[in-house]
Amino acid sequence: MRKITAIIILCFLHSLTLPAQETKEKSKNRKTSSTEEYTKFRFGGYGEMAASYKDYNFNRFTPNGSGKLNRGEISIPRFVLAFDYKFSSKWVLSTEIEFEYGGTGSAREIEWFEENGEYETEIEKGGEVALEQFHITRLINKHINLRFGHMIVPVGLTNNHHEPINFFGVYRPEGETTILPSTWHETGIAVFGEIGRFDYELQLVNGLDPQGFRSEDWIKNGRQGAFEVNNFTSPAFVARVNYHGVKGLRVGASFYYNQTAKNGTKPWRNTGYKFPVTIVTGDLQYKGFNNNLIVRGNAVYGNLGASGALTTINNSSSAASGYPNTTVAQNAVSYGGEAGYNIGSFFHSKAPRIYPFIRYEYYNPMEKAEANTGLLADKRFQVSAVTAGLNYYALPNLVIKADYTHRSIGGGKYNDENLVSVGIAYIGWFIKK
């Protein structure tokens, strides 16, 4: 047993010394060229550990917003195992299993937003241990390839580049991950490839369950997965394109459309409606001055049709259903950006990479309620957040992070929120053959 443990540790340490171009950031996109990094199979993954001090209460829904409460939290947000296998040079199997916050099973929760702070016991299925990816790719040429199975939905910057070395903060950016599922993964078919200085991906995947939509995170809670099979009556269409025509710059845009009404677990409740969800995103990343300067930006706009009618239907759900009973907004918005510079480059070429950074985000899952419905968008969901911190790369694929975040709620009308966080994260392929 000791020998096996030693071998695993050695493989792990070796993987963390791989050059940056060998990291999972490159392989995650599953481009044709990424399969050239190994001959038959590879095994790896990524993980994060984090701790935070917070000065605010759990419940933001008081007349003044969050009350003051000094508290600390520590967790393992994600531990992901990845395995790729080549059946042949043209057929490739890719898998990822994600463990969130320690595992799965029964969980005791406080439902602040929906039930005024009542305790509730829930069986956490599909959100704590998840099959994040399980797909087979048919490689044809660099212009067009096919993929079948469970895959990442490339909507937004964070979903498409969600590994911990692809963002500066201890936690993923708040804006996108508040109004969109993260990591968003669904089952279906995809076509992808490269054309000139562009790469693209088109997907047809299972859609969202509108009965899961709610005030605090818009459509995020609408991912199917509560049952053994997903409803595919009304699939979603996804498109993404990236431009790489300028050295160091990647500019991307994505589009999502799904008529969600028929995807409900009891779709007859939604008869007469389509509840279409439309999401448009734009993002960019620039790495300049020998990768010493890194700048990222993103924007998300979402629209939900007939949100007032959906609110009425969802409010009639029984408490035993597990579905939320809150107002759903017509529009949700998120935008922000972050920038960091490697101050280690001021000393010598072999100095550790140390990136001080700053990030600004605005997000609101209730940006606008549907007109003429009598519904109001609660301003306590409107957040402007500034985060400043430091990323220290002890190894190319091992990073130690620390940051401070200040949130302004409702344009400053409610109590501010502050948190200080530290974390450590790794990413890499442990074994290649």
Coordinates of C-alpha atoms in Angstrom, one line a residue:
M1 CA 0.0 0.0 0.0
R2 CA 2.9 2.4 0.8
K3 CA 4.5 1.7 -2.6
I4 CA 1.2 2.4 -4.4
T5 CA 0.8 5.6 -2.4
A6 CA 4.3 6.7 -3.2
I7 CA 3.8 6.1 -6.9
I8 CA 0.6 8.1 -7.0
I9 CA 2.3 11.0 -5.2
L10 CA 5.3 10.9 -7.6
C11 CA 2.9 11.0 -10.6
F12 CA 1.0 13.9 -9.0
L13 CA 4.1 15.9 -8.4
H14 CA 5.4 15.2 -11.9
S15 CA 2.1 16.3 -13.4
L16 CA 2.4 19.7 -11.7
T17 CA 5.7 20.4 -13.3
L18 CA 4.3 20.1 -16.8
P19 CA 4.7 23.2 -19.0
A20 CA 1.7 25.6 -19.2
Q21 CA 0.8 24.4 -22.6
E22 CA 0.4 20.8 -21.3
T23 CA -2.2 21.8 -18.7
K24 CA -5.8 20.8 -18.6
E25 CA -6.8 24.3 -19.9
K26 CA -5.6 23.3 -23.3
S27 CA -7.0 19.8 -23.2
K28 CA -10.4 20.8 -21.8
N29 CA -11.5 22.2 -25.1
R30 CA -11.0 18.8 -26.6
K31 CA -9.6 20.2 -29.8
T32 CA -8.1 17.8 -32.3
S33 CA -4.6 18.8 -31.4
S34 CA -5.1 18.0 -27.7
T35 CA -5.3 14.3 -28.5
E36 CA -1.7 14.4 -29.7
E37 CA -0.6 14.9 -26.1
Y38 CA -0.9 11.2 -25.3
T39 CA -0.9 7.9 -27.3
K40 CA -3.5 5.7 -25.6
F41 CA -4.8 7.2 -22.3
R42 CA -4.3 9.8 -19.7
F43 CA -5.5 10.3 -16.1
G44 CA -5.7 13.5 -14.1
G45 CA -8.0 16.2 -12.8
Y46 CA -8.2 19.2 -10.6
G47 CA -9.2 20.2 -7.1
E48 CA -9.8 23.2 -4.9
M49 CA -9.8 23.9 -1.1
A50 CA -11.0 27.2 0.3
A51 CA -11.6 29.0 3.6
S52 CA -13.4 32.3 4.1
Y53 CA -14.2 34.8 6.8
K54 CA -17.5 36.7 6.4
D55 CA -19.1 39.6 8.3
Y56 CA -22.7 39.1 7.2
N57 CA -25.6 36.9 8.1
F58 CA -27.1 34.2 5.9
N59 CA -30.4 36.1 5.3
R60 CA -30.3 39.2 3.2
F61 CA -34.0 39.6 3.3
T62 CA -34.5 42.0 6.2
P63 CA -35.3 45.7 5.9
N64 CA -31.6 46.5 6.0
G65 CA -30.3 43.6 4.1
S66 CA -27.9 41.1 5.6
G67 CA -27.4 41.6 9.3
K68 CA -23.8 41.6 10.8
L69 CA -22.5 38.2 11.8
N70 CA -18.8 37.3 12.0
R71 CA -18.4 33.7 10.8
G72 CA -15.9 31.4 9.1
E73 CA -16.3 28.7 6.5
I74 CA -14.0 26.0 5.1
S75 CA -14.7 23.6 2.3
I76 CA -13.5 21.6 -0.6
P77 CA -15.6 23.1 -3.4
R78 CA -14.5 20.6 -6.1
F79 CA -12.4 17.5 -6.6
V80 CA -12.5 16.2 -10.2
L81 CA -11.1 13.1 -11.7
A82 CA -10.6 13.0 -15.5
F83 CA -9.8 10.0 -17.8
D84 CA -9.4 10.0 -21.6
Y85 CA -9.0 6.9 -23.6
K86 CA -8.3 6.4 -27.3
F87 CA -10.2 3.5 -28.9
S88 CA -8.3 4.5 -32.1
S89 CA -6.8 7.6 -33.5
K90 CA -10.3 8.7 -34.6
W91 CA -12.5 7.6 -31.6
V92 CA -11.8 9.1 -28.2
L93 CA -13.6 8.5 -24.9
S94 CA -13.5 11.4 -22.3
T95 CA -14.8 11.3 -18.8
E96 CA -14.9 13.5 -15.7
I97 CA -16.4 12.8 -12.2
E98 CA -16.9 15.8 -10.0
F99 CA -17.2 15.7 -6.2
E100 CA -18.6 18.9 -4.8
Y101 CA -18.3 19.9 -1.1
G102 CA -17.2 16.5 0.2
G103 CA -19.6 14.0 -1.4
T104 CA -23.2 13.1 -1.4
G105 CA -26.1 12.0 0.8
S106 CA -28.5 13.7 3.1
A107 CA -28.0 17.4 3.9
R108 CA -29.5 19.7 6.5
E109 CA -30.1 23.1 4.9
I110 CA -31.6 26.5 5.9
E111 CA -34.0 27.8 3.3
W112 CA -33.5 31.5 3.9
F113 CA -34.7 32.8 0.5
E114 CA -37.8 30.6 0.2
E115 CA -39.1 29.7 3.7
N116 CA -38.0 32.4 6.0
G117 CA -35.1 30.5 7.5
E118 CA -36.8 27.2 8.1
Y119 CA -34.6 24.1 8.4
E120 CA -35.1 21.5 5.8
T121 CA -33.6 18.0 5.2
E122 CA -32.9 17.2 1.5
I123 CA -31.4 14.3 -0.4
E124 CA -28.6 15.9 -2.4
K125 CA -28.6 13.8 -5.7
G126 CA -26.8 15.0 -8.8
G127 CA -25.3 18.1 -7.3
E128 CA -22.7 16.7 -4.9
V129 CA -21.3 13.8 -7.0
A130 CA -21.8 14.5 -10.7
L131 CA -20.8 12.9 -14.0
E132 CA -19.5 16.1 -15.4
Q133 CA -18.4 14.7 -18.7
F134 CA -18.9 11.3 -20.5
H135 CA -18.7 11.5 -24.2
I136 CA -17.2 9.8 -27.3
T137 CA -15.6 12.0 -29.9
R138 CA -15.3 11.1 -33.6
L139 CA -12.3 13.1 -35.0
I140 CA -12.7 13.8 -38.7
N141 CA -10.5 16.8 -39.4
K142 CA -9.7 20.1 -37.9
H143 CA -12.7 21.7 -39.6
I144 CA -15.4 19.4 -38.4
N145 CA -15.7 16.7 -35.6
L146 CA -18.5 15.1 -33.8
R147 CA -19.2 14.4 -30.1
F148 CA -21.9 12.3 -28.5
G149 CA -22.7 12.1 -24.8
H150 CA -22.6 14.3 -21.7
M151 CA -20.5 17.5 -22.2
I152 CA -19.8 21.0 -21.0
V153 CA -22.3 23.6 -22.2
P154 CA -19.9 26.4 -23.4
V155 CA -22.1 29.3 -22.4
G156 CA -20.1 32.2 -20.9
L157 CA -16.5 32.5 -20.0
T158 CA -16.5 30.6 -16.7
N159 CA -18.3 27.5 -18.0
N160 CA -16.0 27.2 -21.0
H161 CA -12.8 27.8 -18.9
H162 CA -13.8 26.7 -15.4
E163 CA -10.6 25.1 -14.1
P164 CA -9.1 26.9 -11.1
I165 CA -6.0 28.2 -13.0
N166 CA -8.4 30.0 -15.5
F167 CA -9.6 32.7 -13.0
F168 CA -7.8 34.7 -10.3
G169 CA -10.1 34.5 -7.3
V170 CA -10.4 31.8 -4.7
Y171 CA -13.9 31.2 -6.0
R172 CA -15.3 31.3 -9.5
P173 CA -16.6 34.7 -10.6
E174 CA -19.8 35.4 -8.8
G175 CA -21.8 37.0 -11.6
E176 CA -21.9 34.2 -14.2
T177 CA -22.1 31.5 -11.5
T178 CA -25.1 33.2 -9.9
I179 CA -27.4 33.3 -12.9
L180 CA -26.0 30.3 -14.9
P181 CA -25.4 26.7 -13.8
S182 CA -21.7 26.1 -13.1
T183 CA -20.2 23.8 -14.2
W184 CA -23.0 23.5 -16.8
H185 CA -23.1 20.0 -18.4
E186 CA -25.8 18.4 -20.4
T187 CA -26.3 15.4 -22.7
G188 CA -26.7 15.5 -26.4
I189 CA -24.6 15.8 -29.6
A190 CA -22.1 18.4 -30.7
V191 CA -20.3 19.5 -33.8
F192 CA -17.0 21.4 -33.4
G193 CA -13.9 22.4 -35.3
E194 CA -11.7 25.2 -36.6
I195 CA -12.1 27.5 -39.6
G196 CA -9.3 29.9 -40.2
R197 CA -8.7 32.0 -37.1
F198 CA -12.0 30.9 -35.5
D199 CA -13.0 27.8 -33.6
Y200 CA -16.7 26.9 -33.1
E201 CA -19.0 24.5 -31.3
L202 CA -22.7 23.7 -31.9
Q203 CA -24.7 21.6 -29.5
L204 CA -28.2 20.0 -29.3
V205 CA -28.6 19.0 -25.6
N206 CA -31.4 18.4 -23.1
G207 CA -33.0 21.6 -21.9
L208 CA -34.0 23.2 -18.6
D209 CA -36.8 22.5 -16.2
P210 CA -38.7 25.8 -15.7
Q211 CA -40.1 24.7 -12.4
G212 CA -36.6 25.0 -10.9
F213 CA -36.3 28.7 -11.8
R214 CA -36.2 31.1 -8.9
S215 CA -35.5 34.6 -7.7
E216 CA -32.0 34.3 -6.3
D217 CA -30.3 32.6 -9.2
W218 CA -32.7 32.9 -12.2
I219 CA -32.4 29.7 -14.3
K220 CA -29.4 28.2 -12.5
N221 CA -31.5 25.8 -10.5
G222 CA -33.3 24.7 -13.6
R223 CA -30.8 22.0 -14.6
Q224 CA -32.5 18.6 -14.8
G225 CA -31.0 15.7 -12.8
A226 CA -33.4 15.2 -9.9
F227 CA -34.6 12.0 -11.6
E228 CA -33.0 9.0 -13.3
V229 CA -33.6 10.3 -16.8
N230 CA -33.7 13.8 -18.3
N231 CA -36.6 15.1 -20.4
F232 CA -35.6 15.6 -24.0
T233 CA -39.0 16.6 -25.4
S234 CA -37.8 20.2 -26.0
P235 CA -34.0 20.2 -26.4
A236 CA -31.8 23.3 -26.2
F237 CA -29.6 24.8 -29.0
V238 CA -26.2 26.0 -28.0
A239 CA -23.6 27.8 -30.2
R240 CA -20.2 29.2 -29.4
V241 CA -17.4 30.8 -31.5
N242 CA -14.0 32.1 -30.5
Y243 CA -11.6 34.3 -32.5
H244 CA -7.8 33.9 -32.2
G245 CA -6.6 36.3 -34.9
V246 CA -4.5 38.5 -32.5
K247 CA -1.5 37.1 -30.6
G248 CA -2.4 36.5 -27.0
L249 CA -6.1 37.5 -27.5
R250 CA -9.1 35.2 -27.5
V251 CA -12.6 36.8 -28.1
G252 CA -15.6 34.6 -27.7
A253 CA -19.4 34.7 -27.9
S254 CA -22.1 32.2 -27.1
F255 CA -25.8 31.7 -27.6
Y256 CA -28.4 29.5 -25.9
Y257 CA -32.1 28.9 -26.7
N258 CA -34.5 26.5 -25.1
Q259 CA -38.3 26.4 -25.0
T260 CA -38.5 25.0 -21.5
A261 CA -42.2 24.4 -20.8
K262 CA -42.3 20.8 -22.0
N263 CA -39.2 19.9 -20.0
G264 CA -41.0 20.2 -16.6
T265 CA -41.4 16.9 -14.7
K266 CA -45.2 17.6 -15.0
P267 CA -45.3 19.4 -18.3
W268 CA -49.1 19.6 -18.3
R269 CA -48.8 22.3 -15.7
N270 CA -47.2 24.5 -18.3
T271 CA -49.8 23.9 -21.1
G272 CA -50.3 26.9 -23.3
Y273 CA -46.8 28.4 -22.6
K274 CA -43.3 27.9 -24.0
F275 CA -41.3 29.7 -21.4
P276 CA -38.4 30.3 -23.8
V277 CA -35.0 31.0 -22.3
T278 CA -32.6 33.1 -24.5
I279 CA -29.0 33.7 -23.3
V280 CA -26.4 35.8 -25.1
T281 CA -22.8 36.1 -23.8
G282 CA -19.6 37.8 -24.9
D283 CA -16.1 37.3 -23.3
L284 CA -12.4 37.9 -23.9
Q285 CA -9.0 37.0 -22.5
Y286 CA -5.8 38.7 -23.3
K287 CA -2.3 37.4 -22.3
G288 CA 0.5 39.8 -23.1
F289 CA 4.1 40.6 -22.2
N290 CA 5.1 36.9 -22.1
N291 CA 1.9 36.0 -20.3
N292 CA 2.8 38.4 -17.5
L293 CA -0.3 40.5 -18.1
I294 CA -3.7 38.7 -18.0
V295 CA -7.0 40.4 -18.6
R296 CA -10.4 38.8 -18.7
G297 CA -13.9 40.2 -19.3
N298 CA -17.4 38.8 -19.8
A299 CA -21.0 39.9 -20.1
V300 CA -24.2 37.8 -19.9
Y301 CA -27.7 38.8 -20.8
G302 CA -30.7 36.5 -20.3
N303 CA -34.4 36.7 -21.2
L304 CA -37.2 34.4 -20.0
G305 CA -40.5 34.7 -21.9
A306 CA -43.8 34.7 -19.9
S307 CA -42.0 34.9 -16.6
G308 CA -45.1 36.2 -14.9
A309 CA -47.2 33.2 -15.8
L310 CA -44.3 30.9 -14.8
T311 CA -44.2 32.6 -11.4
T312 CA -47.9 32.0 -10.9
I313 CA -47.5 28.3 -11.8
N314 CA -44.5 27.8 -9.6
N315 CA -46.1 29.5 -6.7
S316 CA -48.8 26.8 -6.8
S317 CA -46.2 24.1 -6.3
S318 CA -46.6 22.1 -3.0
A319 CA -43.9 22.3 -0.4
A320 CA -43.3 18.5 -0.8
S321 CA -42.4 19.0 -4.5
G322 CA -39.0 20.5 -3.7
Y323 CA -39.6 23.2 -6.3
P324 CA -39.1 26.9 -5.3
N325 CA -42.1 29.2 -4.8
T326 CA -40.5 32.6 -5.7
T327 CA -40.8 35.2 -8.3
V328 CA -38.9 34.6 -11.5
A329 CA -37.5 37.6 -13.4
Q330 CA -37.8 38.2 -17.1
N331 CA -34.2 39.5 -17.4
A332 CA -31.0 38.6 -15.7
V333 CA -27.6 40.3 -16.2
S334 CA -24.0 39.8 -15.3
Y335 CA -20.9 41.6 -16.5
G336 CA -17.4 42.1 -15.2
G337 CA -13.7 41.9 -15.7
E338 CA -10.4 41.1 -13.9
A339 CA -6.8 42.0 -14.5
G340 CA -3.5 40.8 -13.0
Y341 CA 0.2 41.2 -13.6
N342 CA 3.0 38.9 -12.7
I343 CA 5.3 40.9 -10.4
G344 CA 7.7 38.1 -10.3
S345 CA 8.8 39.1 -13.8
F346 CA 10.4 42.2 -12.3
F347 CA 13.1 40.1 -10.7
H348 CA 14.4 37.3 -12.9
S349 CA 13.0 34.9 -15.5
K350 CA 12.9 31.9 -13.1
A351 CA 11.2 33.8 -10.3
P352 CA 7.8 32.4 -9.1
R353 CA 4.8 33.8 -10.8
I354 CA 2.9 36.1 -8.5
Y355 CA -0.2 37.9 -9.8
P356 CA -1.8 40.7 -7.8
F357 CA -5.2 41.2 -9.4
I358 CA -8.4 43.1 -9.2
R359 CA -11.9 42.1 -10.3
Y360 CA -15.2 44.0 -10.7
E361 CA -18.6 42.4 -11.2
Y362 CA -22.2 43.5 -11.5
Y363 CA -24.9 40.9 -11.5
N364 CA -28.6 40.7 -10.9
P365 CA -30.8 37.6 -11.3
M366 CA -33.8 40.0 -11.1
E367 CA -32.7 42.8 -13.4
K368 CA -36.2 43.2 -14.7
A369 CA -39.6 41.7 -13.9
E370 CA -42.2 41.2 -16.6
A371 CA -44.2 44.4 -17.2
N372 CA -48.0 44.5 -16.4
T373 CA -47.8 41.5 -14.1
G374 CA -47.7 43.4 -10.8
L375 CA -44.4 41.6 -10.0
L376 CA -41.5 43.6 -8.7
A377 CA -37.7 43.0 -9.0
D378 CA -36.3 42.9 -5.5
K379 CA -33.2 45.2 -5.3
R380 CA -31.6 43.0 -2.7
F381 CA -30.5 40.7 -5.5
Q382 CA -28.6 43.5 -7.2
V383 CA -24.9 43.2 -6.4
S384 CA -21.8 45.2 -7.3
A385 CA -18.7 43.4 -6.1
V386 CA -15.0 44.4 -6.1
T387 CA -12.4 41.7 -5.4
A388 CA -8.7 42.2 -4.9
G389 CA -6.1 39.6 -4.2
L390 CA -3.0 37.6 -5.0
N391 CA -2.3 34.4 -6.9
Y392 CA 1.1 32.7 -6.1
Y393 CA 2.0 29.8 -8.5
A394 CA 4.2 27.5 -6.4
L395 CA 4.4 25.3 -9.5
P396 CA 3.0 25.9 -13.0
N397 CA -0.2 24.0 -12.1
L398 CA -0.4 24.6 -8.4
V399 CA -1.7 28.0 -7.2
I400 CA -2.2 29.5 -3.7
K401 CA -4.8 32.2 -3.7
A402 CA -5.9 35.0 -1.3
D403 CA -8.5 37.8 -1.8
Y404 CA -10.8 40.3 -0.3
T405 CA -14.3 41.0 -1.7
H406 CA -16.6 43.9 -0.9
R407 CA -20.2 43.7 -2.1
S408 CA -22.6 46.7 -2.5
I409 CA -26.2 45.5 -2.4
G410 CA -29.1 47.3 -4.1
G411 CA -27.0 50.2 -5.2
G412 CA -25.9 50.8 -1.6
K413 CA -29.4 50.9 -0.1
Y414 CA -28.8 47.8 2.0
N415 CA -25.9 46.6 4.2
D416 CA -22.6 45.9 2.5
E417 CA -21.1 42.5 2.7
N418 CA -17.4 41.7 3.1
L419 CA -15.4 38.4 2.9
V420 CA -11.8 37.4 3.0
S421 CA -10.8 34.1 1.4
V422 CA -7.7 31.9 1.0
G423 CA -7.4 28.8 -1.1
I424 CA -5.2 26.3 -2.9
A425 CA -5.9 24.6 -6.2
Y426 CA -4.1 22.3 -8.6
I427 CA -4.7 20.9 -12.1
G428 CA -2.8 18.4 -14.2
W429 CA -2.6 15.0 -15.9
F430 CA -1.0 12.6 -13.5
I431 CA -0.4 9.7 -15.9
K432 CA 0.0 9.7 -19.7
K433 CA 0.7 6.8 -21.9

